[in-house]
Coordinates of C-alpha atoms in Angstrom, one line a residue:
M1 CA 0.0 -0.1 0.1
A2 CA 1.5 3.2 -1.0
A3 CA 2.3 5.9 1.5
K4 CA 0.3 9.0 1.5
R5 CA 2.0 12.0 0.1
K6 CA 2.1 15.1 2.4
T7 CA 1.3 18.3 0.4
T8 CA 2.8 21.4 1.3
R9 CA 0.7 24.5 1.1
A10 CA 2.2 28.0 0.8
K11 CA 1.6 29.7 4.1
I12 CA -0.9 32.6 3.4
D13 CA 0.1 35.8 5.0
P14 CA -2.9 37.3 6.6
F15 CA -1.4 40.7 6.4
E16 CA -1.1 40.7 2.8
T17 CA -4.5 39.2 2.0
D18 CA -7.3 41.5 0.7
L19 CA -5.1 44.5 2.1
D20 CA -4.1 46.4 -1.0
K21 CA -3.2 49.5 -2.0
N22 CA -5.9 51.8 -3.2
R23 CA -6.9 55.5 -3.5
A24 CA -8.0 55.5 0.0
N25 CA -4.7 54.3 1.8
H26 CA -2.0 55.0 -0.7
A27 CA -0.7 58.3 -2.4
Q28 CA 2.5 59.0 -4.3
L29 CA 4.9 61.1 -2.3
T30 CA 5.3 64.6 -3.7
P31 CA 6.3 68.1 -2.6
L32 CA 3.3 69.4 -4.6
S33 CA 1.0 68.5 -1.8
F34 CA 2.8 70.9 0.6
L35 CA 1.8 74.2 -1.1
F36 CA -1.8 73.3 -1.4
R37 CA -2.0 71.8 2.1
T38 CA -0.6 75.3 3.4
A39 CA -2.5 77.3 1.0
A40 CA -5.7 75.7 2.4
T41 CA -4.4 76.1 6.1
Y42 CA -3.1 79.7 5.8
P43 CA -4.6 81.3 2.9
K44 CA -4.0 84.8 3.9
K45 CA -0.6 84.3 5.5
T46 CA 2.5 85.8 3.4
A47 CA 4.1 83.2 1.3
A48 CA 6.8 85.5 -0.2
I49 CA 8.3 88.8 0.3
H50 CA 10.1 90.5 -2.5
G51 CA 11.0 94.2 -2.1
R52 CA 7.6 95.9 -1.8
T53 CA 5.6 92.6 -3.1
R54 CA 3.7 90.6 -0.7
V55 CA 2.3 87.2 -2.0
G56 CA -0.1 85.2 0.1
Y57 CA -0.3 81.5 0.1
A58 CA -3.8 81.2 -1.6
Q59 CA -2.5 83.8 -4.0
M60 CA 0.7 81.7 -4.6
A61 CA -1.2 78.6 -5.2
A62 CA -3.3 80.2 -7.8
R63 CA -0.5 81.6 -9.5
V64 CA 1.2 78.1 -9.6
R65 CA -2.1 76.6 -11.1
R66 CA -2.0 79.4 -13.7
F67 CA 1.8 78.8 -14.5
A68 CA 1.2 75.0 -15.0
S69 CA -2.0 75.3 -17.0
A70 CA -0.3 77.8 -19.5
L71 CA 2.7 75.4 -19.8
A72 CA 0.3 72.6 -20.4
K73 CA -1.6 74.8 -23.2
R74 CA 2.0 75.4 -24.6
G75 CA 2.3 71.6 -25.2
V76 CA 4.5 70.8 -22.2
R77 CA 4.1 67.0 -21.3
K78 CA 5.2 64.6 -18.9
G79 CA 9.1 64.2 -19.1
D80 CA 9.6 67.5 -21.0
T81 CA 12.2 69.8 -19.4
V82 CA 11.4 73.3 -18.5
A83 CA 14.5 75.5 -17.7
I84 CA 14.8 78.7 -15.7
M85 CA 17.5 81.4 -15.4
A86 CA 16.6 83.6 -12.5
P87 CA 17.8 84.8 -9.0
N88 CA 16.1 84.3 -6.0
I89 CA 12.9 85.9 -7.0
P90 CA 9.1 84.7 -6.6
A91 CA 9.1 83.3 -10.3
M92 CA 11.8 80.8 -9.3
L93 CA 9.9 79.8 -6.2
E94 CA 6.6 79.4 -8.1
A95 CA 8.5 77.2 -10.9
H96 CA 9.5 74.7 -8.2
F97 CA 5.8 73.9 -7.9
A98 CA 4.3 74.9 -11.1
V99 CA 6.6 72.8 -13.6
P100 CA 6.2 69.6 -11.8
L101 CA 2.5 70.1 -11.6
A102 CA 2.3 70.3 -15.3
G103 CA 4.0 67.0 -15.3
A104 CA 7.3 68.4 -16.5
V105 CA 10.8 68.3 -15.0
L106 CA 12.3 71.8 -13.7
N107 CA 15.9 72.6 -14.7
P108 CA 17.0 75.5 -12.6
L109 CA 20.2 77.2 -14.4
N110 CA 23.2 78.5 -12.4
Y111 CA 23.2 82.1 -13.7
R112 CA 27.0 82.3 -13.1
L113 CA 27.9 79.8 -15.7
D114 CA 29.3 81.0 -19.2
P115 CA 27.0 80.9 -22.5
A116 CA 28.9 77.8 -23.9
T117 CA 27.9 75.8 -20.6
I118 CA 24.3 77.0 -20.5
A119 CA 24.1 76.0 -24.2
F120 CA 25.3 72.5 -23.4
I121 CA 22.8 72.3 -20.5
L122 CA 20.0 73.4 -22.8
D123 CA 20.8 70.8 -25.4
H124 CA 21.7 68.0 -23.0
A125 CA 18.2 68.5 -21.3
D126 CA 16.4 69.0 -24.4
A127 CA 14.6 72.1 -22.9
K128 CA 11.3 72.9 -24.4
V129 CA 10.7 76.1 -22.4
L130 CA 13.4 78.6 -21.0
L131 CA 12.3 81.2 -18.5
T132 CA 14.9 84.1 -18.3
D133 CA 15.3 87.0 -16.0
R134 CA 16.3 90.1 -18.1
E135 CA 19.3 90.6 -16.0
F136 CA 20.7 87.6 -17.9
A137 CA 19.7 88.4 -21.3
P138 CA 23.4 88.9 -22.5
T139 CA 24.5 85.3 -21.5
V140 CA 21.3 83.7 -22.4
D141 CA 21.1 85.3 -25.8
Q142 CA 24.8 84.0 -26.6
A143 CA 23.7 80.5 -25.2
L144 CA 20.5 80.4 -27.5
R145 CA 22.7 81.2 -30.6
L146 CA 25.0 78.3 -29.7
A147 CA 22.5 75.9 -28.7
K148 CA 20.8 73.2 -31.3
T149 CA 17.7 73.3 -29.0
K150 CA 15.4 76.2 -29.5
P151 CA 13.1 76.4 -26.7
F152 CA 10.1 78.6 -26.2
V153 CA 11.3 81.7 -24.3
I154 CA 9.5 83.4 -21.6
D155 CA 11.0 86.6 -20.2
I156 CA 10.9 87.7 -16.5
D157 CA 10.5 91.5 -15.9
D158 CA 11.2 91.6 -12.2
P159 CA 9.8 94.7 -10.6
E160 CA 12.9 94.9 -8.4
Y161 CA 15.3 95.0 -11.2
D162 CA 15.8 98.1 -13.2
G163 CA 19.1 97.5 -14.9
P164 CA 19.8 96.6 -18.6
G165 CA 18.7 93.7 -20.4
A166 CA 16.8 92.8 -23.7
R167 CA 13.6 90.7 -23.8
L168 CA 14.5 87.7 -25.8
G169 CA 11.0 85.7 -25.8
S170 CA 7.6 86.5 -27.2
V171 CA 5.8 86.9 -23.7
E172 CA 6.6 88.2 -20.4
Y173 CA 6.1 86.0 -17.3
E174 CA 3.0 87.6 -15.8
D175 CA 1.2 87.8 -19.3
F176 CA 2.1 84.0 -19.7
L177 CA 0.4 83.3 -16.3
K178 CA -2.6 85.1 -17.3
Q179 CA -3.1 82.3 -20.1
G180 CA -3.5 79.8 -17.6
E181 CA -6.6 78.5 -15.4
P182 CA -6.3 79.4 -11.5
D183 CA -8.4 76.2 -10.9
Y184 CA -6.1 73.8 -13.0
A185 CA -5.9 70.4 -11.3
G186 CA -2.6 69.6 -12.9
R187 CA -0.8 66.4 -13.8
W188 CA 0.1 64.7 -10.5
P189 CA 2.9 62.0 -10.6
E190 CA 1.7 58.5 -11.4
D191 CA 4.6 57.3 -9.8
E192 CA 6.9 58.9 -7.1
W193 CA 10.0 57.8 -8.6
Q194 CA 9.1 60.2 -11.7
A195 CA 11.5 62.9 -12.3
I196 CA 10.9 66.3 -10.7
C197 CA 14.1 68.3 -11.3
L198 CA 17.2 68.2 -13.1
L199 CA 20.3 70.0 -11.5
Y200 CA 23.6 70.3 -13.0
T201 CA 27.0 69.8 -11.1
S202 CA 29.4 72.6 -11.1
G203 CA 32.1 70.4 -12.2
T204 CA 35.8 71.7 -12.6
T205 CA 36.7 69.9 -15.6
G206 CA 34.6 68.7 -18.5
N207 CA 30.9 69.1 -19.0
P208 CA 28.7 69.3 -16.1
K209 CA 26.5 66.1 -15.2
G210 CA 22.9 66.2 -15.0
V211 CA 21.4 65.0 -11.5
V212 CA 18.0 63.8 -11.8
Y213 CA 15.7 64.1 -8.7
H214 CA 12.4 62.3 -8.0
H215 CA 9.2 63.2 -6.3
R216 CA 9.8 61.0 -3.3
G217 CA 13.2 62.2 -2.6
A218 CA 12.2 65.8 -2.9
Y219 CA 9.3 65.1 -0.4
L220 CA 11.5 63.4 2.0
N221 CA 14.4 65.7 2.1
A222 CA 12.2 68.7 2.5
L223 CA 10.6 67.2 5.4
G224 CA 14.2 66.4 6.8
N225 CA 15.1 69.9 6.5
A226 CA 12.1 71.1 8.2
L227 CA 12.9 69.0 11.2
A228 CA 16.5 69.5 11.1
F229 CA 16.3 73.3 11.1
G230 CA 13.3 73.8 13.3
L231 CA 11.0 75.4 10.9
R232 CA 7.7 76.5 12.2
P233 CA 4.6 78.4 10.5
E234 CA 5.9 81.4 12.2
S235 CA 9.3 81.1 10.6
V236 CA 10.7 83.5 8.3
Y237 CA 13.3 82.2 5.7
L238 CA 15.7 84.6 4.1
W239 CA 16.8 83.3 0.5
T240 CA 20.8 83.9 0.5
L241 CA 21.4 80.3 -0.9
P242 CA 20.6 80.2 -4.6
M243 CA 17.4 78.4 -5.5
F244 CA 19.4 76.9 -8.5
H245 CA 21.8 75.0 -6.2
C246 CA 20.2 71.6 -5.3
S247 CA 16.7 73.5 -5.8
G248 CA 17.9 75.5 -2.7
W249 CA 18.9 72.5 -0.7
S250 CA 15.1 71.5 -0.9
Y251 CA 14.0 74.6 1.2
T252 CA 12.0 75.9 -1.8
W253 CA 9.5 72.8 -0.6
A254 CA 10.7 72.6 3.0
A255 CA 9.7 76.3 4.1
T256 CA 6.6 76.0 2.0
A257 CA 5.4 72.7 3.9
L258 CA 5.5 74.5 7.3
G259 CA 3.9 77.8 6.1
A260 CA 6.9 79.6 6.8
T261 CA 7.4 83.0 4.8
H262 CA 10.0 83.2 2.0
V263 CA 12.1 86.5 1.8
C264 CA 13.5 86.6 -1.7
L265 CA 16.8 88.4 -2.3
R266 CA 18.1 89.2 -5.9
R267 CA 21.8 89.2 -4.6
V268 CA 24.0 88.2 -1.8
D269 CA 25.2 91.5 -0.1
P270 CA 25.7 92.1 3.7
A271 CA 24.3 95.6 3.1
L272 CA 21.0 93.8 1.8
I273 CA 21.1 90.7 4.4
F274 CA 21.3 92.8 7.6
P275 CA 18.5 95.2 6.9
A276 CA 16.3 92.5 5.7
I277 CA 16.7 90.3 8.8
V278 CA 15.9 93.2 11.0
A279 CA 13.1 94.7 8.9
E280 CA 11.3 91.1 8.2
K281 CA 12.2 89.6 11.4
V282 CA 14.1 86.8 9.6
T283 CA 14.6 83.6 11.7
H284 CA 16.3 81.2 9.5
M285 CA 18.8 81.4 6.5
C286 CA 21.2 79.2 4.8
G287 CA 24.5 79.7 2.8
A288 CA 27.9 78.3 1.9
P289 CA 30.7 79.2 4.1
I290 CA 31.7 82.1 1.9
V291 CA 28.5 83.7 2.8
L292 CA 29.2 83.4 6.5
N293 CA 32.7 84.8 5.8
L294 CA 31.1 87.8 3.9
L295 CA 28.8 88.5 7.1
A296 CA 31.5 88.1 9.5
H297 CA 33.8 90.4 7.6
A298 CA 31.1 93.0 6.8
P299 CA 32.2 96.6 7.2
A300 CA 31.2 98.0 10.7
D301 CA 28.9 100.4 9.4
V302 CA 27.0 97.7 7.4
K303 CA 26.5 95.3 10.4
R304 CA 23.4 95.6 12.6
K305 CA 22.5 94.3 15.9
L306 CA 20.2 91.6 15.6
P307 CA 17.1 91.9 17.6
H308 CA 16.9 88.2 17.9
R309 CA 18.9 85.0 17.3
V310 CA 19.1 83.9 13.7
E311 CA 19.4 80.3 12.7
V312 CA 21.9 79.9 9.9
A313 CA 22.7 76.5 8.2
T314 CA 25.8 76.1 6.3
G315 CA 27.2 73.2 4.2
G316 CA 30.0 72.3 1.8
A317 CA 33.5 72.4 3.3
A318 CA 33.4 73.0 6.9
P319 CA 33.3 76.6 7.9
P320 CA 36.6 77.4 9.9
S321 CA 35.7 77.5 13.6
A322 CA 37.0 81.3 13.7
I323 CA 34.0 81.8 11.2
I324 CA 31.6 80.0 13.4
A325 CA 32.7 82.0 16.4
A326 CA 32.4 85.6 14.6
M327 CA 28.9 84.4 13.4
E328 CA 27.9 83.6 17.1
E329 CA 29.2 86.9 18.3
L330 CA 27.0 88.6 15.7
G331 CA 23.8 86.7 17.0
F332 CA 23.6 83.7 14.7
R333 CA 23.8 80.2 15.5
V334 CA 25.4 78.0 13.1
T335 CA 24.1 74.6 12.1
H336 CA 26.6 72.6 9.9
L337 CA 24.9 70.4 7.4
Y338 CA 26.6 68.2 4.6
G339 CA 25.5 66.8 1.3
L340 CA 25.9 67.1 -2.5
T341 CA 23.8 68.1 -5.4
E342 CA 23.4 64.2 -5.9
S343 CA 21.8 64.0 -2.1
Y344 CA 19.1 66.9 -2.8
G345 CA 21.5 69.0 -0.8
P346 CA 21.8 68.3 3.1
A347 CA 22.3 64.5 3.9
T348 CA 23.9 64.9 7.5
I349 CA 23.5 67.4 10.3
C350 CA 25.9 68.3 13.2
E351 CA 23.3 67.6 15.8
W352 CA 23.7 69.7 18.9
Q353 CA 24.5 68.0 22.1
A354 CA 23.3 69.6 25.5
D355 CA 27.0 69.1 26.9
W356 CA 28.4 71.4 24.3
E357 CA 26.6 74.3 25.9
G358 CA 29.2 75.0 28.7
L359 CA 32.3 74.6 26.5
P360 CA 34.6 77.5 25.5
L361 CA 33.6 79.1 22.3
E362 CA 36.6 77.7 20.3
A363 CA 36.1 74.1 21.5
R364 CA 32.3 74.4 20.9
A365 CA 33.1 75.8 17.4
K366 CA 35.3 73.0 16.7
L367 CA 32.6 70.4 17.4
V368 CA 29.9 72.4 15.6
S369 CA 32.1 72.5 12.3
R370 CA 31.8 68.5 11.9
Q371 CA 29.6 67.1 9.2
G372 CA 27.9 65.1 12.2
V373 CA 25.3 62.2 11.6
R374 CA 22.8 61.2 8.9
Y375 CA 19.6 63.0 8.5
I376 CA 16.4 61.5 9.9
T377 CA 15.3 61.0 6.3
A378 CA 18.3 59.4 5.1
D379 CA 18.7 55.6 5.2
D380 CA 22.3 55.1 6.0
M381 CA 25.9 56.7 6.0
S382 CA 29.2 55.1 6.1
V383 CA 32.8 55.8 6.0
R384 CA 34.4 53.3 3.9
D385 CA 37.8 52.4 2.4
A386 CA 37.7 53.1 -1.5
A387 CA 39.8 49.9 -2.3
S388 CA 38.3 47.3 -0.1
G389 CA 34.8 48.7 0.3
L390 CA 35.1 48.1 4.0
E391 CA 33.8 50.3 6.6
V392 CA 36.9 52.1 8.7
P393 CA 37.1 52.0 12.3
S394 CA 35.3 54.9 14.4
D395 CA 38.6 56.2 15.8
G396 CA 38.8 59.7 14.5
V397 CA 41.9 58.8 12.6
S398 CA 41.2 56.2 9.9
L399 CA 40.4 57.9 6.7
G400 CA 37.8 56.8 4.2
E401 CA 35.3 58.0 1.6
I402 CA 31.9 59.1 2.8
C403 CA 29.1 56.8 1.3
L404 CA 25.5 57.6 1.5
R405 CA 22.2 55.5 0.5
G406 CA 18.6 55.9 0.8
N407 CA 15.4 57.6 -0.6
T408 CA 17.1 61.0 -0.8
I409 CA 19.7 60.0 -3.3
M410 CA 19.4 60.9 -7.1
K411 CA 18.0 58.7 -9.6
G412 CA 21.2 59.0 -11.5
Y413 CA 23.0 61.3 -14.0
L414 CA 20.9 61.9 -17.0
K415 CA 22.1 60.1 -20.2
N416 CA 25.1 59.0 -18.4
P417 CA 25.1 55.4 -17.3
K418 CA 28.7 54.9 -17.0
A419 CA 29.0 57.7 -14.3
T420 CA 25.8 56.5 -12.7
R421 CA 27.4 53.0 -12.2
K422 CA 30.6 54.3 -10.9
A423 CA 28.5 56.6 -8.3
F424 CA 26.5 53.5 -7.2
K425 CA 29.4 51.1 -6.6
G426 CA 28.4 48.3 -4.3
G427 CA 25.1 49.7 -3.3
W428 CA 26.4 53.2 -2.0
F429 CA 26.6 56.3 -3.3
W430 CA 30.3 57.3 -3.1
T431 CA 30.6 61.2 -2.5
G432 CA 34.4 61.5 -3.0
D433 CA 34.9 63.2 0.2
L434 CA 37.4 61.8 2.5
A435 CA 36.4 61.6 6.3
V436 CA 37.0 60.2 9.7
R437 CA 34.3 59.0 12.0
H438 CA 34.9 60.0 15.7
P439 CA 34.2 57.5 18.6
D440 CA 30.9 59.4 19.4
G441 CA 29.7 58.6 15.7
Y442 CA 30.1 61.9 14.3
V443 CA 31.8 62.2 10.9
E444 CA 34.5 64.8 10.1
V445 CA 35.4 65.6 6.4
K446 CA 39.1 65.8 6.1
D447 CA 39.2 66.6 2.5
R448 CA 38.2 65.9 -1.1
S449 CA 39.9 62.7 -2.4
K450 CA 41.6 64.6 -5.2
D451 CA 42.6 67.5 -2.5
I452 CA 44.5 65.3 0.1
I453 CA 48.2 66.0 0.3
I454 CA 50.7 63.0 0.5
S455 CA 54.2 64.5 1.7
G456 CA 56.8 61.9 2.4
G457 CA 54.0 59.1 2.8
E458 CA 52.1 61.2 5.3
N459 CA 48.4 62.4 4.5
I460 CA 48.0 66.1 5.1
S461 CA 44.4 67.2 5.3
S462 CA 44.4 70.6 3.3
L463 CA 41.3 71.5 5.4
E464 CA 43.1 71.1 8.8
V465 CA 45.8 73.5 7.6
E466 CA 43.1 75.9 6.1
E467 CA 41.4 75.8 9.6
A468 CA 44.6 76.8 11.2
L469 CA 45.2 79.6 8.9
Y470 CA 41.8 81.2 9.3
K471 CA 42.6 81.8 12.8
H472 CA 45.4 84.1 11.8
P473 CA 44.3 87.8 12.6
A474 CA 45.2 89.0 9.0
V475 CA 43.6 86.1 7.1
M476 CA 40.3 86.4 5.5
E477 CA 40.4 83.3 3.0
A478 CA 42.8 80.4 2.7
A479 CA 43.2 77.6 0.4
V480 CA 46.0 74.9 0.8
V481 CA 46.9 72.6 -2.2
A482 CA 49.8 70.1 -3.0
K483 CA 52.6 71.6 -5.0
P484 CA 55.1 68.9 -6.4
D485 CA 58.3 68.4 -4.6
A486 CA 61.5 66.4 -5.8
K487 CA 62.3 65.3 -2.1
W488 CA 58.9 64.6 -0.4
G489 CA 56.8 64.1 -3.4
E490 CA 54.2 66.8 -2.4
T491 CA 54.4 69.7 -0.1
P492 CA 51.7 72.1 1.1
C493 CA 51.2 75.5 -0.8
A494 CA 48.9 78.1 0.8
F495 CA 47.1 80.8 -1.1
V496 CA 45.9 83.5 1.2
T497 CA 43.7 86.6 0.8
V498 CA 44.1 89.4 3.6
K499 CA 41.3 91.0 5.5
P500 CA 40.7 94.4 4.2
G501 CA 42.5 97.0 6.1
A502 CA 45.0 94.5 7.6
S503 CA 48.8 94.6 7.0
Q504 CA 49.9 91.9 4.9
P505 CA 52.4 89.5 6.8
S506 CA 55.2 87.8 4.8
G507 CA 55.1 84.1 4.0
K508 CA 57.7 83.5 6.7
E509 CA 55.5 85.1 9.3
I510 CA 52.5 83.0 8.3
A511 CA 54.7 79.9 8.5
D512 CA 56.2 80.8 12.0
W513 CA 52.8 81.5 13.4
L514 CA 51.3 78.1 12.2
R515 CA 54.4 76.2 13.9
G516 CA 53.1 75.0 17.2
R517 CA 49.6 75.0 16.0
I518 CA 49.9 72.2 13.5
A519 CA 52.6 69.8 13.0
G520 CA 55.8 70.9 11.4
Y521 CA 55.6 68.8 8.4
K522 CA 51.9 70.2 7.6
V523 CA 53.2 74.0 7.6
P524 CA 53.2 75.2 4.2
R525 CA 56.5 76.0 2.7
Y526 CA 55.2 78.4 0.2
V527 CA 52.4 81.1 0.8
V528 CA 50.9 83.1 -1.9
F529 CA 48.9 86.2 -1.5
G530 CA 46.0 87.5 -3.6
P531 CA 42.4 86.8 -4.4
L532 CA 41.2 83.2 -4.6
P533 CA 39.7 81.7 -7.8
K534 CA 36.2 80.5 -7.3
T535 CA 33.5 78.5 -9.2
S536 CA 30.3 79.9 -10.1
T537 CA 28.7 78.7 -6.8
G538 CA 31.5 80.4 -4.7
K539 CA 33.7 77.1 -4.1
I540 CA 37.5 77.8 -4.4
Q541 CA 39.0 76.3 -7.5
K542 CA 41.7 74.3 -6.1
F543 CA 42.5 72.8 -9.5
V544 CA 43.5 76.2 -10.5
L545 CA 45.5 76.7 -7.5
R546 CA 47.3 73.4 -8.1
E547 CA 48.4 74.4 -11.6
R548 CA 49.4 77.7 -10.1
A549 CA 51.6 76.1 -7.5
K550 CA 53.4 73.9 -10.1
D551 CA 55.0 77.1 -11.3
I552 CA 56.3 78.4 -8.1
A553 CA 59.9 78.5 -7.6

């Protein structure tokens, strides 16, 4: 008699049975929802201030719907690119909602770029529409002549701008909005992985790479920003960070999500920033270390006594502790963030610890200048050895590359699969920034991988030497690069800008001053004085300085 066979039945998961996604319990994450929620909650609240102009949230939502509707009527469809060349003005803010509401992808252009690079971007992105502020007409006009792509051009005639600049298009922005419907429903993303923005890196060599953002990442990083920076409905956010840079580090969406007020500013100038803080009761602002440097070294007649503490977030290279200390003395509290274009801006934060409060200012500034821990909306961060791919010890000494992963990392580089694969090696996004992780878990960037100086087999962090240089009473800006050396292979070479009104020390005086503050082998053997070359986003161009260093005898 044959034995009975046992039949194995697949286990039924009761939590997956008849419990499906539907319109009632699932929606695609998109920052578009922030604007319309805020407009419904605070319809009369001021959304944006621009000179004499005040726009309420209900009014802004209607303008965004008109903008999106007018784009749709022009034939803009899902996957089309809409470029914009404008400073921090309401039109740029509105574009961050209107273009994706039309189903398209927003491409904010860096207005400091040259015409040839702008032309490359327009072609690479296949821009269907280009909005351009009159101030940048000369650059845009040349770019359009060079570009193969011929987008439909819309001129922005900002009432706060009274300088030169021809109109290049057939319609002005405000007239274009009138073509749209104020109750346009829009084309919301069918999938939150859908592209929302296209941002180009400010690469130092070769053509810039197009970084593609998705709705999910924009939504999550915006909320991460709001939490990290303590935004509230009563917050007033001053736009000193360019909105073209990582979509303003996602604060275009973050400040809107909380119902905060945006204060627009066409240009970064301490003579405009200090009065705006006082007049509009600004509570929050962001800026690269160069902006903090400008404020810290502003002329005495420009600086104002701040009636309240202002939260300022900075990112990129760690601001020197001397600058952080100077900002605190002015009435700012500095929060250090770290991120890249590829991570929607901020990906880490130097979270404040209660026991730092009682530390001396210099010791506190050193802790605050670290890159810190991962954002609450980031999945993971690691410091890993580039050769082995293994995580380095958390000893504050072992050097590795910062790696990130999670929902707030780009989709990839547009039309560049090779670069995308390289960036995502081993399931991580490799940033190119060299760092250590301290025993308390906080990460500290030591250098870009290409900027580390190897002298006699010893690694020298250019940032460490720069940190020391910034403490010299005559130094306003400093950059340190490797200079080829027959004996040591490489040796540090410092480029220094002296503070206005300060007497210029000699190179020997600088070197003598550094000895005892840093190890002797780290002291630059060469010191060059003068202005420092910078990228269009204000970053010091070390590749230019490295070339200059080669010619120094």
